[in-house]
Amino acid sequence: MILRPQPQDIKNIGYYSGKIIIGIGLTMLVPVVIALLFAEINPALDFLIGTEIALIIGFLLTRLCFTENDLNWMQGMVVVSFSWLAAMLLGAVPLYLSGHWQSYLDACFEVMSGLTTTGLTLVQDLDHLSYAHNLWRHFAPFIGGQGIVIVALSLFMKGVSGAFKMYVGEARDERLLPNVIRTSRFIWLVSIVYLIASTLVLGIVGIANGMKTANAFFHGACIFMAAFDTAGFAPQSQNILYYHSLFFEVITIVIMLLGAMNFNLHYHLWTGNRREIWKNIETRTLCITLFVTFLIILIGLSEVGSYPCAVVMFRKGFYQLISGHTTTGYMTIYARQFINEWGNLALVGIICAMAFGGGTCSTAGGVKMLRLGIIAKALQQDLRRIILPDLAVVEQRLHHIKEMFLEDRQVRSALLITLAYLALYGIGALVGMLYGYPFLESLFESTSAAANVGLSCGITTPGMPAGLKLTYIVQMWSGRLEFMSVFTLIGFFIAAIKGR
Amino acid sequence: MKMKSFYNAVFGIATEVLYAIAIILTAFLICLAAYFLKL
């Protein structure tokens, strides 16, 4: 029997969603400041309208649904998945008002792509977009990558119990510090320290490459936000190709790898446990999958003979690979070059890398390194069981922050989420094929959307069918939240309609 | 105590950057090897 949600459920969900919506509204003030600094009046008004709508809805929800009760697990999950949809709808308002997006759906696609740190884009005439709108495109991943709920937790939340349920709902099941609010603040500390350092370095490289000072630092900040949050947006339509700089590319590779690292790992490295980086199952798995997929790509590219020089192979082949594996989506080639120059084997290599993804509790998407490591360890354990005598006790250890024994529930959970991701990649590919795109191209784009990567082989354009845009939006959303809170929201609506 | 935390953070950042640079250098060496071995 399904139970219909009670009024108290609706009140709790409304109240906490309202708080998060207020947070989203306030974040839209950052582009207002940039607009005023660059004397962009119309963009400033676009963002003020967006802020106003968000604040009105947020305050209405917190007033009408005021409660002092804590969230239970179901409510926490619903708040998270609902807040992400609300953030998309509200964050799209200023973008749509700019006139650079063909429709409101396109603007929603862009914001969902940003918040989920994907990086697929439907913007038109990007090179003439205002600084404020461009900053918002890059700021969205910075909010979404750390977590919309993390933003709200850091700023407003006091009820620790309810806060933890929302934190978990946002696909972060590792608490770095005993208090979840202190955990959120540490995540922001890491992001802001790297923001300052990387903006300085990228800005200086930009100036050395002949950019104007203000522009160089603006580009540096934007590129950092999109690289560290594994989003892949760039201020110019040619993406990283625009800078034509090996140094710039190497720095962005470093930032992408830092962004794909687990925040729990950052915490342990920053507090003196530096050996963890060589022992951790995630960093080891990343090294193995990275070089295995690189070898596949290398063989594939050598077969077609597209990049005969070692430096070009590194700048074109390895760069796209690291960008795909860390789920960033930065490109130093044009989208159609994947189809015209890469060949099928190299494409399969990069699709695998995108599907694998980065670290858990990081800004990256995909299946994640910890799950792949656990599945590999489980396989190893089963093989040892077969080889060793029947009476032998076979225990499998793994190291993730601490030494632990592999448990069946960990393996089951890792396999379930992996299967869910594979299904999501497949469904997107199927929809693409229904719209007439070839299999490999559809699978490439679908994996890119569902694993929150952002590499494109040319399907994602403003002219693609609306049904495909909606499919990719759902893929980005459910891939980023790792299914559980999305399933809970769907279950909540079914219970509201069919429950007793 | 504060100084120790600061040094820990600085060395932590250095370790992370070194890890990334190690990956980059290995990848570049693989590219060079592939070029010379005419893979």
Tab-separated table of C-alpha atoms in Angstrom, chain A residues 67-484:
chain	number	residue	atom	x	y	z
A	67	THR	CA	8.057	24.740	10.338
A	68	GLU	CA	10.605	23.969	13.025
A	69	ASN	CA	10.574	20.223	12.337
A	70	ASP	CA	13.618	18.454	10.995
A	71	LEU	CA	13.574	16.670	7.667
A	72	ASN	CA	13.232	12.914	7.457
A	73	TRP	CA	15.092	10.937	4.759
A	74	MET	CA	12.264	11.006	2.194
A	75	GLN	CA	11.720	14.749	2.637
A	76	GLY	CA	15.462	15.486	2.419
A	77	MET	CA	15.773	13.592	-0.858
A	78	VAL	CA	12.685	15.306	-2.342
A	79	VAL	CA	13.975	18.750	-1.291
A	80	VAL	CA	17.277	18.104	-3.077
A	81	SER	CA	15.878	16.851	-6.382
A	82	PHE	CA	13.143	19.515	-6.390
A	83	SER	CA	15.629	22.296	-5.578
A	84	TRP	CA	17.798	21.342	-8.549
A	85	LEU	CA	14.786	21.638	-10.864
A	86	ALA	CA	13.818	24.959	-9.267
A	87	ALA	CA	17.401	26.217	-9.669
A	88	MET	CA	17.290	25.318	-13.355
A	89	LEU	CA	13.973	27.093	-13.958
A	90	LEU	CA	14.978	30.233	-12.034
A	91	GLY	CA	18.593	30.398	-13.195
A	92	ALA	CA	17.425	30.223	-16.816
A	93	VAL	CA	15.400	33.465	-16.549
A	94	PRO	CA	18.327	35.924	-16.942
A	95	LEU	CA	19.882	33.800	-19.693
A	96	TYR	CA	16.645	33.716	-21.673
A	97	LEU	CA	16.208	37.489	-21.250
A	98	SER	CA	19.653	38.057	-22.812
A	99	GLY	CA	18.391	36.846	-26.217
A	100	HIS	CA	21.388	34.551	-26.743
A	101	TRP	CA	19.303	31.407	-26.281
A	102	GLN	CA	16.765	30.369	-28.890
A	103	SER	CA	14.090	29.379	-26.372
A	104	TYR	CA	13.448	29.125	-22.636
A	105	LEU	CA	14.087	25.358	-22.959
A	106	ASP	CA	17.558	26.108	-24.343
A	107	ALA	CA	18.262	28.425	-21.407
A	108	CYS	CA	17.059	25.698	-18.997
A	109	PHE	CA	19.356	23.211	-20.778
A	110	GLU	CA	22.300	25.594	-20.331
A	111	VAL	CA	21.645	26.121	-16.617
A	112	MET	CA	21.111	22.407	-15.918
A	113	SER	CA	24.280	21.718	-17.887
A	114	GLY	CA	26.114	24.274	-15.727
A	115	LEU	CA	24.688	23.248	-12.355
A	116	THR	CA	25.354	19.561	-12.982
A	117	THR	CA	28.898	20.485	-14.138
A	118	THR	CA	28.275	18.990	-17.566
A	119	GLY	CA	29.267	21.752	-19.983
A	120	LEU	CA	27.123	20.976	-23.029
A	121	THR	CA	25.996	24.303	-24.424
A	122	LEU	CA	23.218	25.699	-26.628
A	123	VAL	CA	24.300	29.343	-26.518
A	124	GLN	CA	24.247	31.371	-29.725
A	125	ASP	CA	26.927	33.927	-30.550
A	126	LEU	CA	28.889	33.193	-27.357
A	127	ASP	CA	31.724	35.506	-28.373
A	128	HIS	CA	29.443	38.538	-27.975
A	129	LEU	CA	27.769	37.474	-24.730
A	130	SER	CA	27.924	40.020	-21.884
A	131	TYR	CA	30.441	39.534	-19.053
A	132	ALA	CA	27.602	39.084	-16.548
A	133	HIS	CA	25.842	36.337	-18.488
A	134	ASN	CA	29.155	34.657	-19.254
A	135	LEU	CA	30.083	34.752	-15.577
A	136	TRP	CA	26.703	33.197	-14.658
A	137	ARG	CA	27.400	30.309	-17.059
A	138	HIS	CA	30.657	29.667	-15.197
A	139	PHE	CA	29.343	30.447	-11.732
A	140	ALA	CA	26.530	27.877	-12.075
A	141	PRO	CA	29.019	24.971	-12.099
A	142	PHE	CA	30.800	26.538	-9.134
A	143	ILE	CA	27.512	26.421	-7.191
A	144	GLY	CA	26.333	23.077	-8.547
A	145	GLY	CA	29.742	21.414	-8.359
A	146	GLN	CA	30.098	22.109	-4.660
A	147	GLY	CA	26.372	21.380	-4.366
A	148	ILE	CA	23.370	23.703	-4.294
A	149	VAL	CA	22.528	22.304	-0.878
A	150	ILE	CA	26.128	22.867	0.266
A	151	VAL	CA	25.695	26.555	-0.615
A	152	ALA	CA	22.529	26.722	1.465
A	153	LEU	CA	24.094	24.674	4.278
A	154	SER	CA	27.079	26.990	4.467
A	155	LEU	CA	24.909	30.081	4.569
A	156	PHE	CA	21.571	29.408	6.258
A	157	MET	CA	21.032	25.974	7.745
A	158	LYS	CA	21.195	25.312	11.473
A	159	GLY	CA	19.309	22.009	11.853
A	160	VAL	CA	22.222	19.598	11.475
A	161	SER	CA	20.119	16.423	11.282
A	162	GLY	CA	18.027	17.604	8.327
A	163	ALA	CA	21.103	19.116	6.722
A	164	PHE	CA	22.876	15.761	6.616
A	165	LYS	CA	19.914	14.145	4.824
A	166	MET	CA	20.052	16.781	2.097
A	167	TYR	CA	23.852	16.479	1.901
A	168	VAL	CA	23.485	12.727	1.243
A	169	GLY	CA	20.659	13.358	-1.238
A	170	GLU	CA	23.094	15.410	-3.293
A	171	ALA	CA	25.189	12.262	-3.871
A	172	ARG	CA	27.779	13.059	-1.208
A	173	ASP	CA	27.840	10.231	1.276
A	174	GLU	CA	31.202	11.029	2.840
A	175	ARG	CA	31.309	13.376	5.802
A	176	LEU	CA	34.769	14.929	6.120
A	177	LEU	CA	34.252	16.446	9.547
A	178	PRO	CA	31.861	15.382	12.322
A	179	ASN	CA	29.574	18.312	11.567
A	180	VAL	CA	28.090	18.473	8.071
A	181	ILE	CA	28.092	22.290	8.065
A	182	ARG	CA	31.826	22.329	8.837
A	183	THR	CA	32.223	19.788	6.030
A	184	SER	CA	30.463	22.188	3.635
A	185	ARG	CA	32.702	25.018	4.754
A	186	PHE	CA	35.839	22.937	4.193
A	187	ILE	CA	34.631	22.150	0.656
A	188	TRP	CA	34.310	25.898	0.065
A	189	LEU	CA	37.742	26.554	1.591
A	190	VAL	CA	39.399	24.140	-0.870
A	191	SER	CA	37.496	25.654	-3.795
A	192	ILE	CA	38.277	29.253	-2.873
A	193	VAL	CA	41.999	28.644	-2.192
A	194	TYR	CA	42.330	27.015	-5.609
A	195	LEU	CA	40.149	29.721	-7.202
A	196	ILE	CA	42.521	32.479	-6.047
A	197	ALA	CA	45.729	30.603	-6.938
A	198	SER	CA	44.534	29.366	-10.328
A	199	THR	CA	42.966	32.671	-11.378
A	200	LEU	CA	46.305	34.356	-10.689
A	201	VAL	CA	48.294	31.777	-12.665
A	202	LEU	CA	45.854	31.621	-15.602
A	203	GLY	CA	45.561	35.428	-15.611
A	204	ILE	CA	49.347	35.837	-15.794
A	205	VAL	CA	49.550	33.259	-18.622
A	206	GLY	CA	46.749	35.134	-20.421
A	207	ILE	CA	48.617	38.460	-20.091
A	208	ALA	CA	51.822	36.777	-21.323
A	209	ASN	CA	49.834	35.546	-24.324
A	210	GLY	CA	48.765	39.109	-25.141
A	211	MET	CA	45.354	39.408	-23.489
A	212	LYS	CA	44.284	42.618	-21.745
A	213	THR	CA	44.702	42.496	-17.951
A	214	ALA	CA	41.001	42.605	-16.944
A	215	ASN	CA	40.062	40.161	-19.680
A	216	ALA	CA	42.900	37.794	-18.755
A	217	PHE	CA	41.822	37.580	-15.113
A	218	PHE	CA	38.127	37.311	-16.088
A	219	HIS	CA	38.989	34.409	-18.393
A	220	GLY	CA	41.246	32.914	-15.697
A	221	ALA	CA	38.444	32.931	-13.107
A	222	CYS	CA	35.893	31.521	-15.584
A	223	ILE	CA	38.230	28.792	-16.830
A	224	PHE	CA	39.148	27.826	-13.267
A	225	MET	CA	35.504	27.599	-12.137
A	226	ALA	CA	34.593	25.418	-15.101
A	227	ALA	CA	37.746	23.265	-14.866
A	228	PHE	CA	37.829	22.665	-11.109
A	229	ASP	CA	34.117	21.955	-11.114
A	230	THR	CA	34.624	19.669	-14.103
A	231	ALA	CA	32.099	21.651	-16.167
A	232	GLY	CA	33.853	22.505	-19.412
A	233	PHE	CA	32.282	25.859	-20.211
A	234	ALA	CA	34.644	28.458	-21.677
A	235	PRO	CA	34.159	32.191	-22.271
A	236	GLN	CA	34.815	31.811	-26.021
A	237	SER	CA	33.097	29.605	-28.591
A	238	GLN	CA	36.372	27.885	-29.520
A	239	ASN	CA	36.712	26.607	-25.961
A	240	ILE	CA	40.373	25.991	-24.906
A	241	LEU	CA	41.444	26.022	-28.561
A	242	TYR	CA	40.965	29.813	-28.384
A	243	TYR	CA	44.107	30.252	-26.240
A	244	HIS	CA	46.505	28.256	-28.498
A	245	SER	CA	48.836	27.740	-25.543
A	246	LEU	CA	50.483	24.524	-24.356
A	247	PHE	CA	51.115	26.101	-20.953
A	248	PHE	CA	47.435	27.009	-20.607
A	249	GLU	CA	46.488	23.441	-21.530
A	250	VAL	CA	48.882	21.908	-18.962
A	251	ILE	CA	47.526	24.168	-16.193
A	252	THR	CA	43.934	23.242	-17.049
A	253	ILE	CA	44.864	19.528	-16.971
A	254	VAL	CA	46.206	20.013	-13.428
A	255	ILE	CA	43.029	21.861	-12.382
A	256	MET	CA	40.792	19.193	-13.957
A	257	LEU	CA	42.632	16.442	-12.030
A	258	LEU	CA	42.336	18.424	-8.790
A	259	GLY	CA	38.604	18.860	-9.427
A	260	ALA	CA	38.103	15.135	-9.984
A	261	MET	CA	39.644	14.326	-6.573
A	262	ASN	CA	37.483	13.345	-3.641
A	263	PHE	CA	37.046	16.239	-1.151
A	264	ASN	CA	37.714	13.718	1.604
A	265	LEU	CA	41.106	13.056	0.002
A	266	HIS	CA	41.757	16.824	-0.189
A	267	TYR	CA	40.950	17.014	3.523
A	268	HIS	CA	43.386	14.258	4.481
A	269	LEU	CA	46.154	15.636	2.263
A	270	TRP	CA	45.655	19.119	3.659
A	271	THR	CA	45.801	17.874	7.236
A	272	GLY	CA	49.125	16.061	6.975
A	273	ASN	CA	48.183	12.573	5.719
A	274	ARG	CA	50.087	13.013	2.438
A	275	ARG	CA	50.801	9.327	1.776
A	276	GLU	CA	47.072	8.850	1.234
A	277	ILE	CA	47.417	10.014	-2.365
A	278	TRP	CA	49.532	6.968	-3.286
A	279	LYS	CA	47.519	4.466	-1.223
A	280	ASN	CA	43.944	5.534	-1.949
A	281	ILE	CA	41.907	3.158	-4.096
A	282	GLU	CA	40.460	6.092	-6.079
A	283	THR	CA	43.763	7.645	-7.143
A	284	ARG	CA	45.146	4.191	-8.031
A	285	THR	CA	42.045	3.250	-10.038
A	286	LEU	CA	42.173	6.609	-11.829
A	287	CYS	CA	45.786	5.976	-12.882
A	288	ILE	CA	44.931	2.491	-14.196
A	289	THR	CA	41.748	3.439	-16.105
A	290	LEU	CA	43.366	6.617	-17.423
A	291	PHE	CA	46.330	4.821	-18.964
A	292	VAL	CA	44.317	1.842	-20.228
A	293	THR	CA	41.892	4.157	-22.056
A	294	PHE	CA	44.836	6.257	-23.246
A	295	LEU	CA	46.431	3.189	-24.823
A	296	ILE	CA	43.138	2.381	-26.596
A	297	ILE	CA	42.936	5.958	-27.885
A	298	LEU	CA	46.605	5.939	-28.870
A	299	ILE	CA	46.163	2.752	-30.918
A	300	GLY	CA	42.916	4.055	-32.425
A	301	LEU	CA	44.436	7.400	-33.407
A	302	SER	CA	47.604	5.766	-34.741
A	303	GLU	CA	45.477	3.508	-36.960
A	304	VAL	CA	43.818	6.479	-38.635
A	305	GLY	CA	47.049	8.514	-38.527
A	306	SER	CA	45.407	11.793	-37.491
A	307	TYR	CA	48.069	13.043	-35.079
A	308	PRO	CA	51.483	11.767	-36.203
A	309	CYS	CA	53.591	14.008	-33.900
A	310	ALA	CA	54.051	13.222	-30.153
A	311	VAL	CA	53.277	16.783	-29.005
A	312	VAL	CA	50.137	16.952	-31.145
A	313	MET	CA	49.079	13.533	-29.835
A	314	PHE	CA	49.482	14.849	-26.285
A	315	ARG	CA	47.662	18.134	-26.937
A	316	LYS	CA	44.803	16.615	-28.936
A	317	GLY	CA	44.574	12.974	-27.841
A	318	PHE	CA	45.544	13.061	-24.161
A	319	TYR	CA	43.884	16.422	-23.512
A	320	GLN	CA	40.457	15.233	-24.707
A	321	LEU	CA	40.963	12.005	-22.743
A	322	ILE	CA	41.773	13.709	-19.445
A	323	SER	CA	38.948	16.145	-20.092
A	324	GLY	CA	36.556	13.229	-20.681
A	325	HIS	CA	37.829	11.071	-17.820
A	326	THR	CA	37.634	13.842	-15.239
A	327	THR	CA	34.184	14.628	-16.773
A	328	THR	CA	35.200	18.238	-17.489
A	329	GLY	CA	34.526	18.536	-21.204
A	330	TYR	CA	37.187	21.058	-22.269
A	331	MET	CA	38.162	20.647	-25.909
A	332	THR	CA	41.200	21.543	-27.983
A	333	ILE	CA	39.535	20.239	-31.161
A	334	TYR	CA	36.241	21.042	-32.878
A	335	ALA	CA	33.263	18.775	-32.088
A	336	ARG	CA	33.049	17.167	-35.541
A	337	GLN	CA	36.753	16.227	-35.436
A	338	PHE	CA	35.787	13.383	-33.083
A	339	ILE	CA	33.781	11.852	-35.924
A	340	ASN	CA	35.963	12.877	-38.845
A	341	GLU	CA	39.449	12.306	-37.386
A	342	TRP	CA	39.277	9.936	-34.419
A	343	GLY	CA	38.027	6.635	-35.841
A	344	ASN	CA	35.806	4.139	-34.033
A	345	LEU	CA	38.395	2.612	-31.664
A	346	ALA	CA	39.547	5.959	-30.254
A	347	LEU	CA	35.900	7.005	-29.868
A	348	VAL	CA	35.164	3.838	-27.889
A	349	GLY	CA	38.194	4.621	-25.687
A	350	ILE	CA	36.971	8.107	-24.869
A	351	ILE	CA	33.372	6.914	-24.315
A	352	CYS	CA	34.710	4.395	-21.746
A	353	ALA	CA	36.750	7.131	-20.036
A	354	MET	CA	33.695	9.410	-19.863
A	355	ALA	CA	31.570	6.580	-18.463
A	356	PHE	CA	34.138	5.842	-15.712
A	357	GLY	CA	34.251	9.436	-14.433
A	358	GLY	CA	36.205	10.916	-11.518
A	359	GLY	CA	36.266	10.579	-7.737
A	360	THR	CA	33.311	10.155	-5.405
A	361	CYS	CA	32.447	13.192	-3.281
A	362	SER	CA	34.121	15.389	-5.901
A	363	THR	CA	32.610	17.626	-8.558
A	364	ALA	CA	33.023	14.917	-11.212
A	365	GLY	CA	30.306	12.695	-12.651
A	366	GLY	CA	30.210	9.188	-14.113
A	367	VAL	CA	30.305	5.823	-12.373
A	368	LYS	CA	33.210	7.002	-10.171
A	369	MET	CA	36.571	5.538	-9.272
A	370	LEU	CA	35.617	4.160	-5.864
A	371	ARG	CA	32.846	2.005	-7.360
A	372	LEU	CA	35.096	0.711	-10.136
A	373	GLY	CA	37.783	-0.064	-7.553
A	374	ILE	CA	35.290	-1.931	-5.358
A	375	ILE	CA	33.999	-3.975	-8.319
A	376	ALA	CA	37.590	-4.840	-9.339
A	377	LYS	CA	38.409	-5.870	-5.750
A	378	ALA	CA	35.257	-8.045	-5.627
A	379	LEU	CA	36.329	-9.759	-8.859
A	380	GLN	CA	39.792	-10.321	-7.404
A	381	GLN	CA	38.236	-11.816	-4.257
A	382	ASP	CA	36.059	-14.214	-6.277
A	383	LEU	CA	39.032	-15.312	-8.369
A	384	ARG	CA	41.023	-16.016	-5.192
A	385	ARG	CA	38.077	-18.018	-3.824
A	386	ILE	CA	38.180	-20.205	-6.936
A	387	ILE	CA	41.953	-20.684	-6.890
A	388	LEU	CA	42.475	-21.260	-3.121
A	389	PRO	CA	41.404	-24.449	-1.264
A	390	ASP	CA	37.724	-24.647	-0.207
A	391	LEU	CA	38.471	-24.153	3.487
A	392	ALA	CA	40.601	-21.049	2.981
A	393	VAL	CA	39.216	-17.815	4.419
A	394	VAL	CA	39.369	-15.204	1.656
A	395	GLU	CA	39.278	-11.614	2.844
A	396	GLN	CA	39.732	-8.649	0.555
A	397	ARG	CA	41.147	-5.379	1.816
A	398	LEU	CA	40.848	-1.961	0.266
A	399	HIS	CA	42.259	1.401	1.254
A	400	HIS	CA	40.039	4.453	1.083
A	401	ILE	CA	41.162	6.964	3.726
A	402	LYS	CA	41.505	3.969	6.075
A	403	GLU	CA	42.135	0.248	5.671
A	404	MET	CA	38.905	-1.738	5.476
A	405	PHE	CA	37.612	-5.156	4.529
A	406	LEU	CA	35.451	-5.431	1.444
A	407	GLU	CA	31.836	-6.086	2.409
A	408	ASP	CA	29.050	-7.555	0.298
A	409	ARG	CA	26.830	-4.503	0.804
A	410	GLN	CA	29.550	-2.244	-0.637
A	411	VAL	CA	29.822	-4.448	-3.722
A	412	ARG	CA	26.031	-4.599	-4.153
A	413	SER	CA	25.689	-0.829	-3.833
A	414	ALA	CA	28.571	-0.212	-6.305
A	415	LEU	CA	27.106	-2.653	-8.830
A	416	LEU	CA	23.585	-1.226	-8.549
A	417	ILE	CA	24.705	2.354	-9.202
A	418	THR	CA	26.995	1.189	-12.036
A	419	LEU	CA	24.093	-0.671	-13.657
A	420	ALA	CA	21.864	2.387	-13.255
A	421	TYR	CA	24.494	4.523	-15.025
A	422	LEU	CA	24.879	1.984	-17.836
A	423	ALA	CA	21.100	1.949	-18.292
A	424	LEU	CA	21.060	5.753	-18.381
A	425	TYR	CA	23.825	5.868	-21.019
A	426	GLY	CA	21.925	3.272	-23.066
A	427	ILE	CA	18.536	4.992	-22.847
A	428	GLY	CA	20.018	8.302	-24.037
A	429	ALA	CA	21.758	6.546	-26.931
A	430	LEU	CA	18.479	4.869	-27.880
A	431	VAL	CA	16.624	8.199	-27.904
A	432	GLY	CA	19.378	9.695	-30.067
A	433	MET	CA	19.047	6.809	-32.515
A	434	LEU	CA	15.259	7.261	-32.584
A	435	TYR	CA	15.902	10.819	-33.764
A	436	GLY	CA	18.075	9.445	-36.578
A	437	TYR	CA	21.633	9.869	-35.261
A	438	PRO	CA	24.173	7.010	-35.779
A	439	PHE	CA	24.771	4.615	-32.844
A	440	LEU	CA	28.298	5.658	-31.858
A	441	GLU	CA	27.511	9.378	-32.044
A	442	SER	CA	24.330	8.893	-29.989
A	443	LEU	CA	26.201	6.849	-27.377
A	444	PHE	CA	28.997	9.447	-27.232
A	445	GLU	CA	26.611	12.349	-26.626
A	446	SER	CA	24.384	10.382	-24.246
A	447	THR	CA	27.349	9.247	-22.119
A	448	SER	CA	28.663	12.794	-22.145
A	449	ALA	CA	25.330	14.110	-20.804
A	450	ALA	CA	24.631	11.362	-18.261
A	451	ALA	CA	28.191	11.299	-16.894
A	452	ASN	CA	28.159	15.131	-16.729
A	453	VAL	CA	31.132	15.424	-19.076
A	454	GLY	CA	30.319	18.003	-21.755
A	455	LEU	CA	32.394	16.736	-24.676
A	456	SER	CA	30.306	16.868	-27.831
A	457	CYS	CA	30.636	15.192	-31.201
A	458	GLY	CA	28.305	17.746	-32.750
A	459	ILE	CA	24.797	16.530	-31.833
A	460	THR	CA	24.241	19.174	-29.144
A	461	THR	CA	23.290	22.286	-31.101
A	462	PRO	CA	20.397	24.756	-30.758
A	463	GLY	CA	18.781	23.025	-33.743
A	464	MET	CA	18.546	19.548	-32.184
A	465	PRO	CA	15.050	18.183	-31.457
A	466	ALA	CA	13.321	19.420	-28.273
A	467	GLY	CA	12.733	15.812	-27.173
A	468	LEU	CA	16.475	15.164	-27.228
A	469	LYS	CA	17.145	18.356	-25.269
A	470	LEU	CA	14.672	17.195	-22.598
A	471	THR	CA	16.262	13.721	-22.552
A	472	TYR	CA	19.713	15.205	-21.976
A	473	ILE	CA	18.357	17.505	-19.230
A	474	VAL	CA	16.914	14.482	-17.389
A	475	GLN	CA	20.154	12.546	-17.949
A	476	MET	CA	22.310	15.374	-16.572
A	477	TRP	CA	20.019	15.816	-13.556
A	478	SER	CA	19.722	12.149	-12.605
A	479	GLY	CA	23.393	11.446	-13.364
A	480	ARG	CA	24.518	14.279	-11.090
A	481	LEU	CA	22.244	13.298	-8.193
A	482	GLU	CA	23.114	9.592	-8.628
A	483	PHE	CA	19.494	8.471	-8.959
A	484	MET	CA	18.353	8.012	-5.361
